[in-house]
Short mmCIF file of C-alpha atoms in Angstrom, two decimals:
data_model
loop_
_atom_site.label_atom_id
_atom_site.label_comp_id
_atom_site.label_asym_id
_atom_site.label_seq_id
_atom_site.Cartn_x
_atom_site.Cartn_y
_atom_site.Cartn_z
CA UNK A 1 -37.72 -9.77 13.81
CA UNK A 2 -37.55 -11.34 10.22
CA UNK A 3 -35.28 -13.78 10.03
CA UNK A 4 -33.94 -14.85 5.77
CA UNK A 5 -33.98 -18.45 4.81
CA UNK A 6 -31.29 -18.16 2.05
CA UNK A 7 -31.50 -20.20 -0.87
CA UNK A 8 -27.81 -19.48 -1.98
CA UNK A 9 -26.13 -19.45 -5.36
CA UNK A 10 -23.62 -21.64 -6.39
CA UNK A 11 -20.94 -21.03 -8.97
CA UNK A 12 -20.43 -23.25 -12.03
CA UNK A 13 -16.78 -22.39 -11.37
CA UNK A 14 -16.73 -24.43 -8.54
CA UNK A 15 -17.81 -27.88 -10.19
CA UNK A 16 -21.71 -27.13 -9.56
CA UNK A 17 -23.89 -27.88 -12.11
CA UNK A 18 -27.10 -26.91 -10.94
CA UNK A 19 -27.79 -23.23 -9.56
CA UNK A 20 -29.98 -22.25 -6.98
CA UNK A 21 -31.68 -19.46 -7.85
CA UNK A 22 -33.76 -16.77 -5.54
CA UNK A 23 -34.37 -16.06 -1.68
CA UNK A 24 -36.89 -16.71 0.47
CA UNK A 25 -38.21 -14.79 3.28
CA UNK A 26 -39.12 -16.73 6.59
CA UNK A 27 -40.77 -15.10 9.50
CA UNK A 28 -40.84 -15.98 12.92
CA UNK A 29 -44.15 -17.56 12.57
CA UNK A 30 -42.00 -20.15 10.83
CA UNK A 31 -38.25 -20.40 12.46
CA UNK A 32 -38.38 -19.87 16.43
CA UNK A 33 -36.61 -17.31 17.42
CA UNK A 34 -35.46 -17.87 21.20
CA UNK A 35 -32.86 -16.46 23.63
CA UNK A 36 -31.74 -19.67 24.69
CA UNK A 37 -28.74 -21.18 22.85
CA UNK A 38 -30.29 -24.15 22.07
CA UNK A 39 -32.69 -22.13 19.94
CA UNK A 40 -30.03 -21.88 16.72
CA UNK A 41 -31.03 -23.88 14.73
CA UNK A 42 -28.47 -26.19 12.73
CA UNK A 43 -28.24 -30.38 12.58
CA UNK A 44 -29.71 -32.32 15.36
CA UNK A 45 -26.56 -32.81 17.76
CA UNK A 46 -25.98 -36.32 19.75
CA UNK A 47 -23.61 -37.01 22.81
CA UNK A 48 -19.87 -37.45 21.93
CA UNK A 49 -20.63 -37.33 18.54
CA UNK A 50 -22.16 -33.87 18.23
CA UNK A 51 -23.61 -32.89 14.23
CA UNK A 52 -21.38 -35.89 13.17
CA UNK A 53 -24.40 -37.80 11.62
CA UNK A 54 -25.88 -35.41 9.49
CA UNK A 55 -22.29 -35.32 7.75
CA UNK A 56 -22.29 -38.95 7.84
CA UNK A 57 -25.66 -39.30 6.19
CA UNK A 58 -24.68 -36.90 3.39
CA UNK A 59 -23.95 -38.93 0.37
CA UNK A 60 -23.14 -36.16 -1.73
CA UNK A 61 -20.46 -34.91 1.66
CA UNK A 62 -17.04 -34.42 0.06
CA UNK A 63 -14.05 -33.27 2.72
CA UNK A 64 -12.72 -31.04 -0.05
CA UNK A 65 -15.78 -29.43 -0.85
CA UNK A 66 -16.44 -28.45 2.40
CA UNK A 67 -18.37 -24.91 1.85
CA UNK A 68 -21.05 -27.15 -0.46
CA UNK A 69 -22.23 -29.11 2.58
CA UNK A 70 -22.07 -25.22 4.67
CA UNK A 71 -24.24 -24.06 1.73
CA UNK A 72 -26.90 -26.59 2.28
CA UNK A 73 -26.77 -25.96 5.88
CA UNK A 74 -27.95 -22.37 5.42
CA UNK A 75 -30.27 -23.33 2.67
CA UNK A 76 -31.69 -25.38 5.37
CA UNK A 77 -31.57 -23.19 8.25
CA UNK A 78 -31.22 -20.00 8.07
CA UNK A 79 -28.36 -17.75 7.90
CA UNK A 80 -26.92 -18.43 11.55
CA UNK A 81 -26.12 -22.39 12.36
CA UNK A 82 -24.46 -24.03 15.01
CA UNK A 83 -22.81 -27.09 14.30
CA UNK A 84 -20.60 -28.98 17.03
CA UNK A 85 -17.98 -31.90 15.48
CA UNK A 86 -15.86 -34.37 18.12
CA UNK A 87 -12.67 -32.77 19.32
CA UNK A 88 -13.93 -29.73 18.02
CA UNK A 89 -15.59 -26.17 19.97
CA UNK A 90 -19.25 -25.53 19.33
CA UNK A 91 -19.08 -24.06 15.99
CA UNK A 92 -21.52 -21.00 14.62
CA UNK A 93 -21.75 -20.17 11.33
CA UNK A 94 -22.47 -17.18 10.40
CA UNK A 95 -23.40 -16.03 6.58
CA UNK A 96 -25.30 -12.01 6.89
CA UNK A 97 -22.12 -9.35 6.26
CA UNK A 98 -24.20 -7.46 8.96
CA UNK A 99 -23.81 -10.62 11.68
CA UNK A 100 -20.34 -10.78 10.70
CA UNK A 101 -19.28 -7.20 11.58
CA UNK A 102 -21.24 -7.50 14.68
CA UNK A 103 -19.11 -10.00 16.32
CA UNK A 104 -16.21 -9.05 14.45
CA UNK A 105 -16.35 -5.88 16.29
CA UNK A 106 -17.35 -7.63 19.24
CA UNK A 107 -13.87 -9.26 19.05
CA UNK A 108 -11.97 -6.32 18.22
CA UNK A 109 -10.15 -5.78 21.42
CA UNK A 110 -9.36 -9.75 21.69
CA UNK A 111 -9.19 -11.62 18.32
CA UNK A 112 -8.43 -14.80 19.05
CA UNK A 113 -8.64 -17.46 16.44
CA UNK A 114 -8.05 -20.89 15.96
CA UNK A 115 -4.64 -22.02 16.12
CA UNK A 116 -3.02 -24.34 13.34
CA UNK A 117 -2.78 -27.30 16.35
CA UNK A 118 -0.38 -29.39 13.42
CA UNK A 119 1.93 -26.16 13.18
CA UNK A 120 2.20 -25.10 16.85
CA UNK A 121 2.97 -27.96 17.91
CA UNK A 122 5.78 -28.60 15.40
CA UNK A 123 7.09 -25.63 15.88
CA UNK A 124 7.01 -26.21 20.45
CA UNK A 125 8.72 -29.25 19.48
CA UNK A 126 11.78 -27.66 18.03
CA UNK A 127 14.04 -26.79 21.59
CA UNK A 128 15.39 -23.59 19.13
CA UNK A 129 11.71 -22.02 19.11
CA UNK A 130 11.81 -21.94 22.91
CA UNK A 131 7.72 -22.48 23.11
CA UNK A 132 6.73 -19.29 20.94
CA UNK A 133 4.82 -19.80 17.77
CA UNK A 134 5.41 -16.43 16.23
CA UNK A 135 2.13 -14.40 14.71
CA UNK A 136 0.76 -17.15 12.45
CA UNK A 137 -0.68 -19.62 15.48
CA UNK A 138 -0.29 -17.76 18.66
CA UNK A 139 -3.00 -15.87 20.47
CA UNK A 140 -3.71 -13.24 23.24
CA UNK A 141 -0.55 -10.95 24.85
CA UNK A 142 2.59 -12.73 22.60
CA UNK A 143 0.50 -12.91 19.80
CA UNK A 144 0.22 -9.01 20.26
CA UNK A 145 4.03 -8.53 20.89
CA UNK A 146 4.68 -9.91 18.34
CA UNK A 147 2.21 -8.00 15.78
CA UNK A 148 2.56 -4.76 17.29
CA UNK A 149 5.97 -4.96 16.63
CA UNK A 150 5.92 -5.81 12.92
CA UNK A 151 3.35 -5.14 11.13
CA UNK A 152 4.33 -1.05 10.95
CA UNK A 153 6.96 -2.01 8.44
CA UNK A 154 4.96 -5.14 6.74
CA UNK A 155 1.73 -3.07 6.10
CA UNK A 156 3.49 1.23 6.11
CA UNK A 157 3.26 1.37 2.23
CA UNK A 158 6.37 3.37 2.07
CA UNK A 159 8.41 0.68 2.86
CA UNK A 160 6.35 -2.38 0.49
CA UNK A 161 7.21 0.42 -2.16
CA UNK A 162 10.54 0.17 -1.47
CA UNK A 163 10.48 -3.41 -3.22
CA UNK A 164 8.66 -2.29 -6.79
CA UNK A 165 11.32 -2.18 -8.74
CA UNK A 166 12.68 -5.27 -7.63
CA UNK A 167 9.77 -7.33 -8.21
CA UNK A 168 8.73 -5.99 -11.02
CA UNK A 169 12.36 -7.05 -12.40
CA UNK A 170 10.69 -11.01 -10.77
CA UNK A 171 7.74 -10.91 -12.83
CA UNK A 172 9.78 -9.63 -15.89
CA UNK A 173 11.39 -12.78 -15.76
CA UNK A 174 8.45 -14.47 -15.68
CA UNK A 175 6.99 -12.88 -18.58
CA UNK A 176 10.21 -14.28 -20.62
CA UNK A 177 9.94 -17.40 -18.80
CA UNK A 178 6.33 -17.79 -20.58
CA UNK A 179 8.22 -17.09 -23.51
CA UNK A 180 9.76 -20.04 -23.38
CA UNK A 181 7.52 -22.20 -22.28
CA UNK A 182 4.69 -21.73 -24.70
CA UNK A 183 3.90 -24.13 -27.26
CA UNK A 184 3.59 -22.64 -31.42
CA UNK A 185 0.09 -21.74 -30.11
CA UNK A 186 0.84 -19.54 -26.98
CA UNK A 187 -0.35 -22.58 -24.97
CA UNK A 188 1.75 -22.66 -21.52
CA UNK A 189 2.97 -26.43 -22.05
CA UNK A 190 3.75 -27.30 -18.16
CA UNK A 191 1.66 -26.53 -15.12
CA UNK A 192 0.92 -23.08 -15.09
CA UNK A 193 0.68 -22.68 -11.22
CA UNK A 194 4.13 -24.23 -10.34
CA UNK A 195 5.81 -21.09 -12.02
CA UNK A 196 4.04 -18.97 -10.43
CA UNK A 197 4.67 -20.25 -7.30
CA UNK A 198 8.30 -20.06 -8.48
CA UNK A 199 7.79 -16.35 -8.83
CA UNK A 200 5.68 -15.74 -5.31
CA UNK A 201 8.94 -17.53 -3.34
CA UNK A 202 11.27 -15.07 -5.58
CA UNK A 203 9.03 -11.76 -4.44
CA UNK A 204 8.75 -13.16 -1.14
CA UNK A 205 12.46 -13.78 -0.56
CA UNK A 206 13.22 -10.49 -1.40
CA UNK A 207 11.64 -9.60 1.88
CA UNK A 208 12.28 -12.39 4.07
CA UNK A 209 15.48 -13.00 2.78
CA UNK A 210 16.47 -10.03 1.50
CA UNK A 211 17.95 -11.33 -1.51
CA UNK A 212 16.58 -13.20 -4.40
CA UNK A 213 17.00 -16.75 -4.83
CA UNK A 214 17.35 -17.79 -8.46
CA UNK A 215 14.00 -19.45 -8.95
CA UNK A 216 13.61 -18.67 -12.63
CA UNK A 217 17.43 -19.47 -13.24
CA UNK A 218 17.70 -21.54 -16.14
CA UNK A 219 20.65 -24.24 -15.07
CA UNK A 220 18.92 -24.05 -11.51
CA UNK A 221 19.91 -27.71 -10.58
CA UNK A 222 18.13 -30.18 -7.72
CA UNK A 223 19.98 -29.95 -4.63
CA UNK A 224 21.02 -26.59 -4.88
CA UNK A 225 19.87 -23.91 -2.47
CA UNK A 226 17.23 -22.40 -4.70
CA UNK A 227 15.76 -26.17 -5.28
CA UNK A 228 15.68 -26.81 -1.71
CA UNK A 229 13.76 -23.46 -0.95
CA UNK A 230 10.92 -24.12 -3.52
CA UNK A 231 10.41 -27.53 -2.18
CA UNK A 232 10.43 -27.13 1.78
CA UNK A 233 7.77 -24.34 1.09
CA UNK A 234 6.16 -26.15 -1.24
CA UNK A 235 6.42 -29.34 0.91
CA UNK A 236 5.70 -27.22 3.82
CA UNK A 237 2.02 -25.95 3.19
CA UNK A 238 0.84 -28.89 1.39
CA UNK A 239 1.68 -31.14 4.61
CA UNK A 240 0.20 -28.07 7.12
CA UNK A 241 -3.15 -28.57 4.36
CA UNK A 242 -2.80 -32.35 4.83
CA UNK A 243 -2.50 -32.04 8.77
CA UNK A 244 -4.96 -29.31 9.07
CA UNK A 245 -7.78 -30.85 6.78
CA UNK A 246 -7.68 -34.79 7.71
CA UNK A 247 -7.38 -37.08 10.20
CA UNK A 248 -6.11 -35.66 13.76
CA UNK A 249 -3.65 -39.06 14.19
CA UNK A 250 -0.94 -36.31 14.29
CA UNK A 251 -2.13 -35.57 18.03
CA UNK A 252 -1.47 -38.60 19.41
CA UNK A 253 1.18 -39.49 16.85
CA UNK A 254 3.58 -38.25 14.39
CA UNK A 255 2.28 -39.36 10.94
CA UNK A 256 4.25 -39.13 7.88
CA UNK A 257 2.55 -35.82 7.02
CA UNK A 258 3.35 -34.29 10.49
CA UNK A 259 6.96 -35.41 9.85
CA UNK A 260 7.27 -33.91 6.68
CA UNK A 261 5.63 -30.23 8.09
CA UNK A 262 8.26 -30.86 10.85
CA UNK A 263 11.18 -31.17 7.74
CA UNK A 264 10.21 -28.31 5.23
CA UNK A 265 9.63 -26.19 8.72
CA UNK A 266 13.46 -27.30 9.80
CA UNK A 267 14.98 -26.60 6.35
CA UNK A 268 13.49 -23.68 5.94
CA UNK A 269 15.30 -22.15 9.67
CA UNK A 270 18.27 -23.50 8.91
CA UNK A 271 18.06 -21.25 5.59
CA UNK A 272 16.30 -18.12 7.13
CA UNK A 273 19.26 -18.44 10.24
CA UNK A 274 22.14 -18.59 7.82
CA UNK A 275 20.38 -15.05 5.95
CA UNK A 276 20.04 -13.32 8.93
CA UNK A 277 23.58 -14.07 9.91
CA UNK A 278 24.14 -12.44 6.86
CA UNK A 279 22.32 -9.47 7.80
CA UNK A 280 23.04 -8.93 10.84
CA UNK A 281 27.10 -9.22 9.94
CA UNK A 282 26.29 -6.64 7.37
CA UNK A 283 24.58 -4.61 9.83
CA UNK A 284 27.14 -4.68 11.80
CA UNK A 285 29.80 -3.25 9.77
CA UNK A 286 27.68 -0.61 8.61
CA UNK A 287 27.00 1.04 11.61
CA UNK A 288 30.66 0.20 12.83
CA UNK A 289 32.03 1.74 9.22
CA UNK A 290 29.23 4.97 10.40
CA UNK A 291 26.90 4.42 7.29
CA UNK A 292 23.70 4.14 8.87
CA UNK A 293 22.94 7.62 7.71
CA UNK A 294 23.46 6.32 4.16
CA UNK A 295 22.00 3.21 4.50
CA UNK A 296 19.25 2.13 3.45
CA UNK A 297 17.30 -0.46 6.00
CA UNK A 298 15.39 -3.32 4.60
CA UNK A 299 12.50 -4.80 6.28
CA UNK A 300 14.63 -7.40 8.55
CA UNK A 301 17.12 -4.83 9.29
CA UNK A 302 14.09 -3.05 10.30
CA UNK A 303 12.91 -5.61 12.66
CA UNK A 304 15.87 -6.10 13.76
CA UNK A 305 16.33 -2.88 15.10
CA UNK A 306 12.61 -2.58 17.08
CA UNK A 307 12.56 -2.53 20.40
CA UNK A 308 10.60 -5.01 22.08
CA UNK A 309 11.62 -7.94 19.17
CA UNK A 310 13.82 -10.83 19.89
CA UNK A 311 16.19 -12.11 16.99
CA UNK A 312 14.24 -15.93 17.12
CA UNK A 313 11.19 -13.05 17.09
CA UNK A 314 12.38 -12.10 13.58
CA UNK A 315 13.48 -14.85 12.57
CA UNK A 316 10.21 -16.68 13.48
CA UNK A 317 8.53 -14.33 11.16
CA UNK A 318 10.60 -14.72 8.23
CA UNK A 319 10.06 -18.22 8.44
CA UNK A 320 6.40 -18.13 7.93
CA UNK A 321 6.14 -15.60 5.15
CA UNK A 322 7.97 -17.91 2.69
CA UNK A 323 5.01 -20.53 2.54
CA UNK A 324 2.22 -18.55 3.55
CA UNK A 325 2.89 -16.01 1.42
CA UNK A 326 4.12 -18.27 -1.90
CA UNK A 327 0.80 -20.25 -1.44
CA UNK A 328 -1.52 -18.02 -1.19
CA UNK A 329 -0.65 -15.03 -3.30
CA UNK A 330 0.48 -17.82 -6.34
CA UNK A 331 -2.93 -19.16 -5.88
CA UNK A 332 -4.26 -15.58 -5.88
CA UNK A 333 -2.52 -14.68 -9.25
CA UNK A 334 -3.76 -18.10 -10.49
CA UNK A 335 -7.33 -17.04 -10.13
CA UNK A 336 -7.06 -13.61 -11.40
CA UNK A 337 -5.17 -14.78 -14.53
CA UNK A 338 -7.84 -17.04 -15.17
CA UNK A 339 -10.52 -15.07 -14.55
CA UNK A 340 -8.97 -12.59 -16.95
CA UNK A 341 -8.15 -15.39 -19.94
CA UNK A 342 -11.98 -16.48 -19.47
CA UNK A 343 -13.71 -12.44 -19.50
CA UNK A 344 -11.72 -10.58 -22.81
CA UNK A 345 -14.16 -7.78 -21.65
CA UNK A 346 -12.57 -7.27 -19.01
CA UNK A 347 -9.15 -7.68 -20.34
CA UNK A 348 -9.71 -4.93 -22.70
CA UNK A 349 -10.66 -2.85 -20.06
CA UNK A 350 -7.31 -3.26 -18.39
CA UNK A 351 -5.21 -2.86 -21.59
CA UNK A 352 -6.92 -0.03 -22.21
CA UNK A 353 -5.82 1.33 -18.63
CA UNK A 354 -2.31 -0.18 -19.09
CA UNK A 355 -2.05 1.48 -22.65
CA UNK A 356 -2.94 4.79 -20.84
CA UNK A 357 -0.63 5.00 -17.63
CA UNK A 358 1.91 2.67 -19.05
CA UNK A 359 2.42 3.64 -22.43
CA UNK A 360 5.18 1.66 -24.29
CA UNK A 361 5.71 -0.10 -21.31
CA UNK A 362 9.68 0.09 -21.44
CA UNK A 363 10.08 2.49 -18.01
CA UNK A 364 9.95 0.24 -14.83
CA UNK A 365 6.38 0.67 -13.25
CA UNK A 366 6.05 3.19 -10.18
CA UNK A 367 3.83 3.43 -6.87
CA UNK A 368 2.62 6.67 -9.31
CA UNK A 369 1.88 4.22 -12.14
CA UNK A 370 0.48 1.69 -9.33
CA UNK A 371 -2.25 4.63 -8.02
CA UNK A 372 -4.13 5.45 -11.48
CA UNK A 373 -4.86 1.69 -12.05
CA UNK A 374 -8.24 2.04 -10.41
CA UNK A 375 -9.93 -0.81 -12.71
CA UNK A 376 -6.85 -3.14 -12.69
CA UNK A 377 -7.64 -2.90 -8.55
CA UNK A 378 -11.06 -3.52 -9.41
CA UNK A 379 -10.21 -6.52 -11.23
CA UNK A 380 -8.35 -8.07 -8.35
CA UNK A 381 -11.14 -7.09 -5.99
CA UNK A 382 -13.87 -8.89 -7.85
CA UNK A 383 -11.25 -12.09 -8.44
CA UNK A 384 -11.20 -12.45 -4.66
CA UNK A 385 -14.63 -12.01 -3.73
CA UNK A 386 -15.69 -14.58 -7.05
CA UNK A 387 -12.87 -17.17 -5.94
CA UNK A 388 -11.34 -16.03 -2.53
CA UNK A 389 -8.52 -17.74 -0.81
CA UNK A 390 -10.63 -18.49 2.39
CA UNK A 391 -14.10 -19.40 3.33
CA UNK A 392 -13.75 -16.61 5.68
CA UNK A 393 -12.39 -15.71 9.64
CA UNK A 394 -12.69 -17.20 12.74
CA UNK A 395 -13.38 -16.19 16.04
CA UNK A 396 -13.34 -18.08 19.35
CA UNK A 397 -15.48 -16.26 21.77
CA UNK A 398 -13.54 -15.06 24.71
CA UNK A 399 -16.92 -14.30 26.76
CA UNK A 400 -20.60 -14.40 26.02
CA UNK A 401 -21.96 -12.12 23.47
CA UNK A 402 -25.85 -11.50 21.85
CA UNK A 403 -26.40 -12.02 17.96
CA UNK A 404 -30.13 -10.70 17.53
CA UNK A 405 -31.90 -12.90 19.77
CA UNK A 406 -28.86 -15.69 20.18
CA UNK A 407 -27.08 -15.61 22.49
CA UNK A 408 -23.38 -17.60 21.48
CA UNK A 409 -21.65 -19.13 24.40
CA UNK A 410 -17.84 -18.13 25.62
CA UNK A 411 -15.90 -20.94 23.84
CA UNK A 412 -17.62 -21.22 21.00
CA UNK A 413 -15.80 -20.73 17.70
CA UNK A 414 -17.54 -18.17 15.26
CA UNK A 415 -17.09 -18.72 11.50
CA UNK A 416 -17.82 -16.50 9.61
CA UNK A 417 -18.62 -17.10 6.19
CA UNK A 418 -17.53 -14.27 3.26
CA UNK A 419 -16.79 -16.70 1.70
CA UNK A 420 -20.41 -17.60 0.49
CA UNK A 421 -21.82 -14.40 1.47
CA UNK A 422 -20.10 -12.78 -1.52
CA UNK A 423 -21.79 -15.06 -4.10
CA UNK A 424 -25.46 -14.13 -2.08
CA UNK A 425 -27.80 -12.55 -4.73
CA UNK A 426 -29.12 -10.57 -1.72
CA UNK A 427 -25.39 -8.85 -0.84
CA UNK A 428 -24.41 -8.57 -4.56
CA UNK A 429 -25.74 -8.31 -7.90
CA UNK A 430 -25.07 -10.60 -10.31
CA UNK A 431 -22.99 -12.55 -8.30
CA UNK A 432 -22.29 -15.14 -10.38
CA UNK A 433 -20.85 -12.77 -12.89
CA UNK A 434 -17.36 -11.00 -12.97
CA UNK A 435 -17.77 -7.61 -13.10
CA UNK A 436 -15.04 -5.80 -11.75
CA UNK A 437 -17.23 -2.45 -12.25
CA UNK A 438 -18.76 -3.11 -8.67
CA UNK A 439 -15.66 -2.38 -7.03
CA UNK A 440 -15.32 1.07 -8.55
CA UNK A 441 -16.00 4.15 -6.55
CA UNK A 442 -19.13 5.59 -7.78
CA UNK A 443 -20.36 1.47 -7.18
CA UNK A 444 -22.62 1.56 -10.18
CA UNK A 445 -23.66 -1.73 -8.85
CA UNK A 446 -24.99 -1.10 -5.96
CA UNK A 447 -23.25 -0.47 -2.15
CA UNK A 448 -21.38 -3.31 -0.85
CA UNK A 449 -21.18 -3.75 2.61
CA UNK A 450 -17.35 -3.93 4.48
CA UNK A 451 -18.46 -7.49 5.93
CA UNK A 452 -19.59 -9.27 2.52
CA UNK A 453 -15.73 -9.57 1.52
CA UNK A 454 -13.34 -10.20 3.51
CA UNK A 455 -10.05 -12.56 1.86
CA UNK A 456 -7.81 -11.12 3.69
CA UNK A 457 -9.48 -10.94 7.07
CA UNK A 458 -10.54 -8.04 9.39
CA UNK A 459 -9.05 -5.96 11.93
CA UNK A 460 -5.79 -5.76 14.00
CA UNK A 461 -5.48 -9.66 12.70
CA UNK A 462 -5.92 -8.70 8.93
CA UNK A 463 -3.03 -11.22 6.69
CA UNK A 464 -0.23 -9.19 7.71
CA UNK A 465 1.18 -9.49 4.03
CA UNK A 466 -1.69 -7.62 2.46
CA UNK A 467 -0.19 -4.91 1.03
CA UNK A 468 3.25 -7.20 -0.10
CA UNK A 469 0.33 -9.81 -1.94
CA UNK A 470 -1.21 -6.59 -3.50
CA UNK A 471 1.69 -5.26 -5.03
CA UNK A 472 3.46 -8.13 -6.42
CA UNK A 473 -0.44 -8.95 -8.19
CA UNK A 474 -0.75 -5.22 -9.27
CA UNK A 475 2.43 -5.59 -10.92
CA UNK A 476 1.73 -9.00 -12.36
CA UNK A 477 -1.58 -8.15 -14.76
CA UNK A 478 0.02 -5.03 -15.68
CA UNK A 479 2.73 -6.88 -16.87
CA UNK A 480 1.38 -9.37 -18.07
CA UNK A 481 -1.66 -7.46 -19.67
CA UNK A 482 0.21 -5.03 -21.45
CA UNK A 483 2.53 -7.74 -23.16
CA UNK A 484 -0.29 -10.70 -23.87
CA UNK A 485 -3.49 -11.58 -24.51
CA UNK A 486 -4.92 -14.26 -22.19
CA UNK A 487 -7.18 -17.34 -23.32
CA UNK A 488 -8.61 -19.96 -21.51
CA UNK A 489 -9.49 -23.06 -23.93
CA UNK A 490 -10.95 -25.94 -21.78
CA UNK A 491 -14.05 -26.26 -18.56
CA UNK A 492 -14.22 -24.76 -15.35
CA UNK A 493 -11.32 -25.50 -13.18
CA UNK A 494 -13.04 -26.68 -9.91
CA UNK A 495 -11.49 -25.65 -7.19
CA UNK A 496 -11.26 -27.60 -3.64
CA UNK A 497 -11.13 -26.77 0.02
CA UNK A 498 -7.93 -28.51 2.06
CA UNK A 499 -7.65 -25.79 4.49
CA UNK A 500 -7.41 -23.16 2.13
CA UNK A 501 -9.42 -22.85 -1.62
CA UNK A 502 -6.63 -24.01 -4.76
CA UNK A 503 -7.43 -25.64 -7.64
CA UNK A 504 -7.30 -28.71 -7.92
CA UNK A 505 -4.32 -30.38 -8.33
CA UNK A 506 -4.88 -32.65 -11.28
CA UNK A 507 -6.28 -30.26 -13.25
CA UNK A 508 -3.54 -27.70 -14.66
CA UNK A 509 -2.84 -24.19 -15.11
CA UNK A 510 -2.95 -24.06 -18.76
CA UNK A 511 -2.72 -20.72 -19.83
CA UNK A 512 -2.68 -19.11 -23.64
CA UNK A 513 -0.69 -16.12 -23.79
CA UNK A 514 -1.19 -14.38 -27.37
CA UNK A 515 1.74 -11.36 -27.64
CA UNK A 516 -0.42 -8.21 -28.54
#
């Protein structure tokens, strides 16, 4: 058996100056492979503190650049590494996509992942939720009871397409906002990431609240409902990331950050409760007046009428959609626009496709238009490969399993590093290059393993908002590049990992939009 020791390629856009090139194949004569769990390579593990000393003695370690530390481990120990930190289960880091697929297949019937402990505690502390956390944090039967019901309207293309026209209008409002925010040279004068957060929030509220909230209203005043929703969603994700990536003192007592998480969650719950009452009242009126045959159900109404879902299940799902979708979709959008601005040759190809499909762009975008944007969709896939939102899926093993010559124990955590796999020369030709063509149907740069890039996770635990986010971003790319040429006048932006990947808050996204 051959065990591949990789020297992983590091991307300069992630703040790494020196690239490590090439491969080294290491045979079983130099790496001991046995069937005992202790043979899984990794830093020396001590009683109580586990492998923590390896981190403490690493002068270059940065908790907000944890992916670089994991890269070091793979380079030193190979594509499967075992670590143990205090308070956490034994963790196996997995790099090779074929190993990732084996773990995902083994856990497919009951894909248990690590719960967001701080959110679970905040929700369980609120008697309103009756100790039910929703699909974001639950596992097992309770998770599947809700997930099995909500995934039909959320992932079914015809339901997602029903919001396409309104999402198109939201994006056109963003473009009007861009025209007002540019200076004489076309550069945005504010941090454009914040504008994308408003755009994403406005889009997701079409679904979770069944209404526009007015994020782009020039007359929006501090303290208004749209302003409060924007701040609550932002504070929710900020405090969630701080709690999950920082110290776990919130487990002992309610820290300031944990209190902020609770407060923002309660504010979103209150907002969704008010909206849900309005939706229920309207649905009752329609039923009373026998107009159901002419009434087109929105997504919340579909969920309310779904057997097996309680009212609080629906409300919890509404609450979870707002901050989660706002954060991840806006960051995804920021990355793809940033990459397009840095790669003008790709822009030209996208614009040629858009001009052919959309014509003069005066008509509303339809799903027939989106179906023809094959190169635009390849751009989105490549953006998610080179700058993914997450390191990769996590699975808590519910029984022992074999992975090659190793035994992984029940209760261990398998961390599938698809983000790092996607930068590996052995999996992708030209991994440091932004090459959307690799995703085209004929795969001109070679075949791609299905588990080599997993930005939305995998299987029945796949992100439920995947199709919604894709539709939002396809519309954004189409409308933006049909109207503007993008430019980036600065150096490489650095990305940090704090629960999720995002651009450093100290480095604003100041894109330049030039009229075509």
